[in-house]
Coordinates of C-alpha atoms in Angstrom, one line a residue:
X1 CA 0.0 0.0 0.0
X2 CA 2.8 2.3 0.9
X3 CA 4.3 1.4 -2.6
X4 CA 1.1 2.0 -4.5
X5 CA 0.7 6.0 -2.6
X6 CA 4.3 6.5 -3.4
X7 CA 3.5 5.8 -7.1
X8 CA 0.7 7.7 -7.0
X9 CA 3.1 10.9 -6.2
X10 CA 5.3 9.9 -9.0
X11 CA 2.7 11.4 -11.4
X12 CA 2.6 14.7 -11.7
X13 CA -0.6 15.4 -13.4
X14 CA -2.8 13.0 -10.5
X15 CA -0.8 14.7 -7.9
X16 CA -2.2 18.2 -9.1
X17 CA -5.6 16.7 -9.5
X18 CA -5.5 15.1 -6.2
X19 CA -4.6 18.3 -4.0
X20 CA -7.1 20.3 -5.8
X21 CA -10.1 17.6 -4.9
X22 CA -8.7 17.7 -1.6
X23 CA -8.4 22.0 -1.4
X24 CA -12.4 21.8 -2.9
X25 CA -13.4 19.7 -0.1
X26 CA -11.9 22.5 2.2
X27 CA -13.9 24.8 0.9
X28 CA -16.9 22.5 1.3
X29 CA -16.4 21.8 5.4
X30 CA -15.5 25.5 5.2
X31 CA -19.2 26.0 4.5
X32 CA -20.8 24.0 6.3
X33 CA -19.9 26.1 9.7
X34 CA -21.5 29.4 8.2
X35 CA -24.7 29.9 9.1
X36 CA -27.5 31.6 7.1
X37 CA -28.5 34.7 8.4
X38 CA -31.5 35.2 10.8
X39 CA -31.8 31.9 12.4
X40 CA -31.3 30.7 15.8
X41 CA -29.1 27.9 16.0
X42 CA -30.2 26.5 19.2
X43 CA -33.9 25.8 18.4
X44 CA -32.4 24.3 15.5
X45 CA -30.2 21.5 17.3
X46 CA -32.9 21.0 19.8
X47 CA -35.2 20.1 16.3
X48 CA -32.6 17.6 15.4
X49 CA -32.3 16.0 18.6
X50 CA -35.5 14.5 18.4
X51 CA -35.6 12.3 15.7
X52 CA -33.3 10.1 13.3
X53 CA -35.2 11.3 10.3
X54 CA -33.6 14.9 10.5
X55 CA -30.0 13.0 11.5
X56 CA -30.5 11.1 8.7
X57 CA -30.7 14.4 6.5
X58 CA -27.9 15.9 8.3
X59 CA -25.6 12.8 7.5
X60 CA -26.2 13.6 3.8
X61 CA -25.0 17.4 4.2
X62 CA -21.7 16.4 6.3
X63 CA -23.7 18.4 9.4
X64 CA -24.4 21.6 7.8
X65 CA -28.5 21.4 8.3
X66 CA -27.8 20.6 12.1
X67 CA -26.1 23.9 12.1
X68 CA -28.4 25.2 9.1
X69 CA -25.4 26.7 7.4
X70 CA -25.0 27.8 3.8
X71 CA -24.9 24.3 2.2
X72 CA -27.8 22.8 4.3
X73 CA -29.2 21.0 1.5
X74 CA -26.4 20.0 0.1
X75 CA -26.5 19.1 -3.2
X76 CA -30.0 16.9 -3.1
X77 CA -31.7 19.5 -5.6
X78 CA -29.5 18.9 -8.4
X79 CA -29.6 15.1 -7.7
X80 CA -33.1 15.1 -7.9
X81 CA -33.0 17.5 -11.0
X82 CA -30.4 14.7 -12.8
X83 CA -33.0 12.2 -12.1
X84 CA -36.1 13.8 -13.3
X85 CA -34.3 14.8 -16.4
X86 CA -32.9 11.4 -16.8
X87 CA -36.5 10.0 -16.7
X88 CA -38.1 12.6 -19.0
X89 CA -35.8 11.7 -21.3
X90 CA -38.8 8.3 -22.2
X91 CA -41.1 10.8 -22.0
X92 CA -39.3 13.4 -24.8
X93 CA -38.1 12.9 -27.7
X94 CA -35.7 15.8 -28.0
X95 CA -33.9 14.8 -24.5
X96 CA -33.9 11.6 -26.3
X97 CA -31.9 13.0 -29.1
X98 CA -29.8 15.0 -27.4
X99 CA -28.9 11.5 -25.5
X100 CA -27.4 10.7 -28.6
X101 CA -25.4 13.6 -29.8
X102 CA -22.9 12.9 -27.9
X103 CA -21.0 15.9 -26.4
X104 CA -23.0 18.8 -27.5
X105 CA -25.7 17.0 -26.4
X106 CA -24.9 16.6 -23.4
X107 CA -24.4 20.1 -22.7
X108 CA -27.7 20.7 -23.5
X109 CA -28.6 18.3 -20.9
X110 CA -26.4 19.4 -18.3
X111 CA -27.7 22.9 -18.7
X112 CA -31.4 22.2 -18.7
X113 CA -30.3 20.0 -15.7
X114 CA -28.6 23.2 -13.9
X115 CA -31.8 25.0 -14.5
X116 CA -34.4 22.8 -13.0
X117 CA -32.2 22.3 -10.2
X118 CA -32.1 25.9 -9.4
X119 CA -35.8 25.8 -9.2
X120 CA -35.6 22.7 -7.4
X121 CA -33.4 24.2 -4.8
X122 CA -35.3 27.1 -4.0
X123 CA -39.1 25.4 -3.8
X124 CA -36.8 23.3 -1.4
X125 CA -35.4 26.4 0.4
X126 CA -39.1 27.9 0.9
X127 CA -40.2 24.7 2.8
X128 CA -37.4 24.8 4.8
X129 CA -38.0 28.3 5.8
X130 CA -41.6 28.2 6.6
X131 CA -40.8 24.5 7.9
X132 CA -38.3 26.1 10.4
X133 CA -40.6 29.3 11.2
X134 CA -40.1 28.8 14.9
X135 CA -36.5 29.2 14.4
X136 CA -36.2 32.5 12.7
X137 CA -35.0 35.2 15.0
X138 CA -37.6 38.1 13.0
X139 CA -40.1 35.6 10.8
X140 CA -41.6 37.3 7.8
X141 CA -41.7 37.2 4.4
X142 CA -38.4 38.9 4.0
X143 CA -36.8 37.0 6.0
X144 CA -38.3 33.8 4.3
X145 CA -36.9 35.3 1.4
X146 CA -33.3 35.9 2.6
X147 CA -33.0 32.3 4.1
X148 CA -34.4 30.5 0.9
X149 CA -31.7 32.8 -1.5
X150 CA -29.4 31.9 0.5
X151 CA -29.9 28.6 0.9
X152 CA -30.1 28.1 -3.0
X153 CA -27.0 30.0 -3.5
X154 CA -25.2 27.6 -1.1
X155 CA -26.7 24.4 -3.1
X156 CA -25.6 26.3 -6.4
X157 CA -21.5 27.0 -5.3
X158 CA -21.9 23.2 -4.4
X159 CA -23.0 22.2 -7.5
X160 CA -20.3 24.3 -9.0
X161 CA -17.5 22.6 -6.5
X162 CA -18.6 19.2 -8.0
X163 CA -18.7 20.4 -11.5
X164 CA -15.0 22.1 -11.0
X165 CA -14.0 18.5 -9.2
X166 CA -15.1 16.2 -11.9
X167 CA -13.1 18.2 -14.5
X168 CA -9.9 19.5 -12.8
X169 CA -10.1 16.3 -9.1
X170 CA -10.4 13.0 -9.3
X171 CA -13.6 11.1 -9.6
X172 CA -17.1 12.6 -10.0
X173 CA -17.1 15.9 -7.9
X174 CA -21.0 15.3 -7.1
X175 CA -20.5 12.0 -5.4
X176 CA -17.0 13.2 -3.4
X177 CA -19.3 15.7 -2.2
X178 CA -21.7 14.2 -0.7
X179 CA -19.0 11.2 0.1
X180 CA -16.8 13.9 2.5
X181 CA -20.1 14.8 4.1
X182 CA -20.9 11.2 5.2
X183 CA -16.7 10.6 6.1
X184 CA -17.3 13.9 7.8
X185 CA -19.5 12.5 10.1
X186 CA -17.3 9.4 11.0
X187 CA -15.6 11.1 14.2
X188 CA -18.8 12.5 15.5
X189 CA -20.3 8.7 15.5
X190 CA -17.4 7.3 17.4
X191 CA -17.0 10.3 19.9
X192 CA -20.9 9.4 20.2
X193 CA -20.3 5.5 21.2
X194 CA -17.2 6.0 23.4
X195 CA -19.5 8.9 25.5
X196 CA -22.1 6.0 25.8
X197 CA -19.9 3.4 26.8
X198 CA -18.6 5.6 29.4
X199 CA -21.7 6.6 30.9
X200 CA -22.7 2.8 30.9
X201 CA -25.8 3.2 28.7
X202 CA -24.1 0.5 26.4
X203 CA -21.3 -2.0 27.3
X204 CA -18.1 -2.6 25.7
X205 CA -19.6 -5.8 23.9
X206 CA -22.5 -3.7 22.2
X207 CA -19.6 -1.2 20.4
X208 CA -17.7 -4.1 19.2
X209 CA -20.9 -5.7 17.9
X210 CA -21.7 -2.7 16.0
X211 CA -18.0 -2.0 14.5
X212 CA -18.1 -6.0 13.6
X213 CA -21.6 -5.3 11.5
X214 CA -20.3 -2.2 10.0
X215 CA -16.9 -4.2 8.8
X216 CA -19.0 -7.0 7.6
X217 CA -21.6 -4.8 5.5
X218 CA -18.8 -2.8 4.2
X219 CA -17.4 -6.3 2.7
X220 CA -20.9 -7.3 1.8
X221 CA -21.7 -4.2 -0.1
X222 CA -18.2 -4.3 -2.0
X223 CA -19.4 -7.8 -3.4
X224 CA -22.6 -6.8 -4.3
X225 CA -21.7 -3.7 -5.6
X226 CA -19.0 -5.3 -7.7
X227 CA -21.2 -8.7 -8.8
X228 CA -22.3 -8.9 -12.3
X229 CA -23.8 -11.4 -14.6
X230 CA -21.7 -12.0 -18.2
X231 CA -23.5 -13.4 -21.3
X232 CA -21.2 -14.7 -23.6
X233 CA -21.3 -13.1 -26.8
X234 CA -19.7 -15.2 -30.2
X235 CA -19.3 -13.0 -33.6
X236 CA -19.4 -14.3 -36.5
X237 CA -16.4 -14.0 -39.3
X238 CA -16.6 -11.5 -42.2
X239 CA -15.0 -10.6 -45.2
X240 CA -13.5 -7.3 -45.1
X241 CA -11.1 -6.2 -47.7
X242 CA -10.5 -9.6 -48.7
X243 CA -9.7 -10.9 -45.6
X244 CA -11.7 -12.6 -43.2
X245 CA -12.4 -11.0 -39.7
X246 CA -14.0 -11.2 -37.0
X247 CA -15.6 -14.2 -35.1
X248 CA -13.8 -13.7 -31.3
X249 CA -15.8 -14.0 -28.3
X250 CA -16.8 -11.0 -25.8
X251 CA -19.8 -10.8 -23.0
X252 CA -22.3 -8.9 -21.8
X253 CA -21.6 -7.5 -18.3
X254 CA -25.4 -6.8 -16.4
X255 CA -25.0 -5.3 -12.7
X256 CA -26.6 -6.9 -10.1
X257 CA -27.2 -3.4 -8.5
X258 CA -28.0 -1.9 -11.9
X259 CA -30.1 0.9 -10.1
X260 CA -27.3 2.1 -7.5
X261 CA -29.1 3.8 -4.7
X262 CA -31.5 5.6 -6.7
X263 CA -34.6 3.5 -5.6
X264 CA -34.1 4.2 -1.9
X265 CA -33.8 7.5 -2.6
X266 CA -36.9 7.6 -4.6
X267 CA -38.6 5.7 -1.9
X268 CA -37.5 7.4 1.0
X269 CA -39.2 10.9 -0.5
X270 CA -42.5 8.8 -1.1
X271 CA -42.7 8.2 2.6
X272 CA -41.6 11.5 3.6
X273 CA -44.0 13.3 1.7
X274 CA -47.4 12.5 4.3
X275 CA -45.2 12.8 7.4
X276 CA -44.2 16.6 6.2
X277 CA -47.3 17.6 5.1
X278 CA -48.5 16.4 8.7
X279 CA -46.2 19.1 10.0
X280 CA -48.4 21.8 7.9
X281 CA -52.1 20.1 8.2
X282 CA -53.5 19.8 12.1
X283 CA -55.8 17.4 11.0
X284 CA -56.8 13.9 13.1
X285 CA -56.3 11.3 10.5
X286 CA -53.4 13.1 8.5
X287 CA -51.8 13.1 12.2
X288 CA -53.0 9.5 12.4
X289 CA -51.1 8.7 8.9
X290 CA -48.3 10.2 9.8
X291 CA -47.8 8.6 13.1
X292 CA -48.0 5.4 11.3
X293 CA -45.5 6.0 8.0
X294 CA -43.1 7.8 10.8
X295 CA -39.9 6.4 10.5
X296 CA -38.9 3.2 11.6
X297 CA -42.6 2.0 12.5
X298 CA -43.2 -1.3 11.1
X299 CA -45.8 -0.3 8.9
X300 CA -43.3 2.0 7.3
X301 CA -40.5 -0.4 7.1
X302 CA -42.7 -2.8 5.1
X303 CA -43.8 -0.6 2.8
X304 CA -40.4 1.3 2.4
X305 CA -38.8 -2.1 1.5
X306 CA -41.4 -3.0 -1.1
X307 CA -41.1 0.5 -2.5
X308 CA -37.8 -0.3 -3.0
X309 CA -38.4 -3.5 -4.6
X310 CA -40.5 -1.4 -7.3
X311 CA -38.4 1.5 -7.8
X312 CA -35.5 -1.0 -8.6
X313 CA -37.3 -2.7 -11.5
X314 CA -38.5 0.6 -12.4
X315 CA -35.6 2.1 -13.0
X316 CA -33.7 -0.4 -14.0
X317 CA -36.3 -1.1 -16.7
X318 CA -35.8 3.2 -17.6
X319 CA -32.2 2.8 -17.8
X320 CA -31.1 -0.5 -19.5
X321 CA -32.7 -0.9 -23.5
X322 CA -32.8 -4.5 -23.5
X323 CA -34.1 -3.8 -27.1
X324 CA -31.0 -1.2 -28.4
X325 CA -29.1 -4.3 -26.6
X326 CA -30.5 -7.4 -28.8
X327 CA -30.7 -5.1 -31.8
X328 CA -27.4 -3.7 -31.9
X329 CA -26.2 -7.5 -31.3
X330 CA -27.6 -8.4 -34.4
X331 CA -26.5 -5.6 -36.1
X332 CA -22.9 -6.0 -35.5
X333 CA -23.2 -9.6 -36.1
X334 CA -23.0 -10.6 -32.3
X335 CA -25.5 -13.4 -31.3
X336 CA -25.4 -15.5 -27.8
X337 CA -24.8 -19.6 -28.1
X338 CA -27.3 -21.5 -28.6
X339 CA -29.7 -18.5 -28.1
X340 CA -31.4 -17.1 -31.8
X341 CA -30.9 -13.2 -33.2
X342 CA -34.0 -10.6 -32.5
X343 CA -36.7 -11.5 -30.3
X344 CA -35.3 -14.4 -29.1
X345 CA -32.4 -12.9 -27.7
X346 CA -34.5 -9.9 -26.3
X347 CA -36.4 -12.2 -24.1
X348 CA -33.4 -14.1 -23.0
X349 CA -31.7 -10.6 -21.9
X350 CA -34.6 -9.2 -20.2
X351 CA -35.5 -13.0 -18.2
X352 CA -31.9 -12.9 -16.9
X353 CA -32.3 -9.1 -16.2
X354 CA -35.6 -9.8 -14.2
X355 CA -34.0 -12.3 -12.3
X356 CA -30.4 -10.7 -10.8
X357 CA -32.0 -7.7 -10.5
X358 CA -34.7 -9.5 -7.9
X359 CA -31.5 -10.2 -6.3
X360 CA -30.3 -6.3 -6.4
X361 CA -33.4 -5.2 -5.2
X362 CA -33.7 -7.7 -2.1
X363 CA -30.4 -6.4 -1.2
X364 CA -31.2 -2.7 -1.4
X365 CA -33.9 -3.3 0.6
X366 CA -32.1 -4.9 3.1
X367 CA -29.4 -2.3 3.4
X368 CA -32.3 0.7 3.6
X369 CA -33.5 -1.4 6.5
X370 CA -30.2 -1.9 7.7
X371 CA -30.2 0.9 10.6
X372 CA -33.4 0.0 12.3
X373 CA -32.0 -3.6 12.9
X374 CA -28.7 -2.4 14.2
X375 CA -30.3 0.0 16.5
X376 CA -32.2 -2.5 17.9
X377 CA -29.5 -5.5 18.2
X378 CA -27.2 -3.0 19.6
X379 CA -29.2 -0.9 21.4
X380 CA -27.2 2.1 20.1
X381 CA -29.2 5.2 19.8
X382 CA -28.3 8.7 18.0
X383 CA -25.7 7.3 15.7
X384 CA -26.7 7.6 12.5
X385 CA -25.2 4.4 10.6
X386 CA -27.1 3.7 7.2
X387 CA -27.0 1.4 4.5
X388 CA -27.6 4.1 2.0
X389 CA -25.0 5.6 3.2
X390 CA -22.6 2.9 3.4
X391 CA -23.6 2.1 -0.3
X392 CA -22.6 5.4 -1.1
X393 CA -19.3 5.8 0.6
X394 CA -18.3 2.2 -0.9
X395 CA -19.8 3.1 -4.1
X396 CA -18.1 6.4 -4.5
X397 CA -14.7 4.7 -3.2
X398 CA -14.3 2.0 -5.7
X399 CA -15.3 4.0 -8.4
X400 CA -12.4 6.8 -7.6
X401 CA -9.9 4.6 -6.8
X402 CA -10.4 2.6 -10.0
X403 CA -9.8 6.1 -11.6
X404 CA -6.8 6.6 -9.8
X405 CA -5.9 3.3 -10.9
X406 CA -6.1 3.7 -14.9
X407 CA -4.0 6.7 -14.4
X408 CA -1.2 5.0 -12.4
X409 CA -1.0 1.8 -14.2
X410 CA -1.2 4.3 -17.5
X411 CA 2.3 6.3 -16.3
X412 CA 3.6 2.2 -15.6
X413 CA 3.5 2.3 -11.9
X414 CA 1.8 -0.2 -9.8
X415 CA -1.3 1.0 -8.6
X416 CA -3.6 -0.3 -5.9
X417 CA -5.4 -3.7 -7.4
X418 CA -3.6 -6.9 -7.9

């Protein structure tokens, strides 16, 4: 390892890229301890100590909507904006097209993306204001006004860190961002345990049992995250020129966890949406609802997992063309053994893509899940360990350090994988 970071200073170009990821994530912690104007911090902590819904959130902006600083949503408006863009694109044609005009095309999408996310952010930043009424020092309309441009200013400079990361850092800027957020958080968790074993609310036994689950799901996400299914795939030979080509054998790599953690995020707003328009409407059975879909209730655990389940196939079903797949196959002159060209191959794809990604979406489910059933075999309380986040931080890891990687192995150093 200490070989593989030595080579990794060798190269002069990575070494630039790397310091300026690292001076970007500066300015991003930076942030997150300046607070927006007119707001009384300590109503705000006492909001978020009473439930692991709003620590949840926090964990996602690296603390800065415990504090309610700058970048207290974080970067969640553009994420959403990327993935209501992504699934107009079915619904358009002309985000279809620009889908396939390669660069120019995607700066077309990228700015319409921007756009959307701007509105995004401050619709988001209006809630939050009138959602946090009790905690504005003067409340008003100006001052709803103030907090929400602020807020959406501090969501656009983040969006602007991650754009300036992907093209100048190392690894998708968007993703280190809200990676450093959730690493951020690390120390604060274990402060939080040692405190607790202290004060003997939790013994020594507990805290290992935990830091043994958290090892073991960071292993078991790696291999899920990692898992694929390959179709072999035989060409036939050609004549080209006189000479016949052709005819070697490839495959067809299909993700297990084709949808990443998209589904638990799309889930997780379904639920959230009654419990936060309980916090407007003071009516007996929306109170009722809510009290039932509040988080961590076994109603909403059930239905969380299965909308997870749904989401999975959903979006998987959005994102992979099984048809562009078999056609382009056939096209090229690609065909799988003992499988026919066209339809055939169509329904083979899309059977084997039903069934691995059953197993993605099982496992998605479990890790959303995940921190209710640590909580209660550990008994650990205010630490806010998730499987979405761990799927995040692993996800986000691997795919940087495979970049870092390419780039080593490229300058012929050793680099990190055997």
């Amino acid at each position: 390892m200490l070989e593989a970071l030595t080579n990794i200073y060798k190269v002069p170009e990575l070494r630039k890229k790397i310091v300026f990821t690292l001076v970007m994530f500066a300015v991003f912690r930076l942030g997150t301890h300046i607070p927006v104007p007119g707001v009384n911090p300590a109503v705000i902590e006492q909001l978020f100590n009473q439930g692991n819904l709003f620590g949840l959130m926090d964990l996602f902006s690296g603390g800065a909507l415990s504090k309610f600083s700058i970048f207290a949503m974080s970067i969640t408006p553009y994420i959403n904006a990327s993935i209501i863009i992504q699934l107009l694109t079915i619904v358009f044609p002309t985000l279809e097209q620009w889908q396939k005009e390669g660069q120019e095309g995607h700066k077309k999408t990228t700015q319409v993306t921007r756009y959307l996310a701007v509105a995004l952010a401050f619709l988001q930043a209006i809630g939050m204001a009138v959602a946090l009424n009790s905690a504005v020092i003067n409340p008003g309309i100006v001052s709803t006004l103030i907090i929400a441009i602020t807020l959406t200013a501090g969501t656009m400079l983040l969006m602007w860190i991650g754009e300036q990361i992907t093209a100048y850092g190392v690894g998708n800027g968007i993703s280190l961002i809200i990676f450093a957020g959730i690493v951020a958080a690390l120390p604060k968790n274990l402060a939080t345990i040692y405190r607790y074993t202290q004060a003997g609310t939790i013994t020594y036994g507990n805290a290992l049992f935990f830091i043994l689950i958290v090892l073991a799901m960071v292993v078991f996400v790696v291999l899920i995250n990692e898992g694929h299914r390959r179709i072999p795939i035989s060409y036939t030979k050609r004549l080209a020129g006189g000479r016949l080509g052709g005819g070697h054998a490839s495959h067809i790599p299909l993700k297990v966890n084709q949808a990443g953690v998209i589904p638990i995020i799309f889930a997780s707003s379904v639920l959230m949406f009654p419990v936060t328009i309980a916090q407007f409407v003071k009516i007996d059975w929306v109170q009722t609802i809510a009290g039932y879909l509040a988080w961590g209730t076994p109603l909403q655990t059930a239905i969380y997992a299965l909308l997870i389940l749904f989401f999975t196939y959903f979006y998987t079903a959005v994102t992979v063309k099984i048809s562009d797949m078999a056609e382009n196959l056939k096209k090229y002159g690609g065909f799988i053994p003992g499988v026919r060209p066209g339809q055939p191959t169509e329904d083979y794809l899309d059977r084997v893509l039903t069934r691995i990604t059953l197993a993605g979406a099982v496992f998605l489910a479990f890790i959303a899940i995940l921190p209710n059933l640590v909580s209660g075999m550990t008994r650990i309380e205010g630490v806010y360990f998730g499987g979405t986040a761990l799927l995040i931080v692993v996800g986000v890891a691997l795919d940087t350090m495979k970049q870092i990687e390419a780039m080593v192995v490229m300058r012929h150093y050793q680099g990190f994988m055997k």
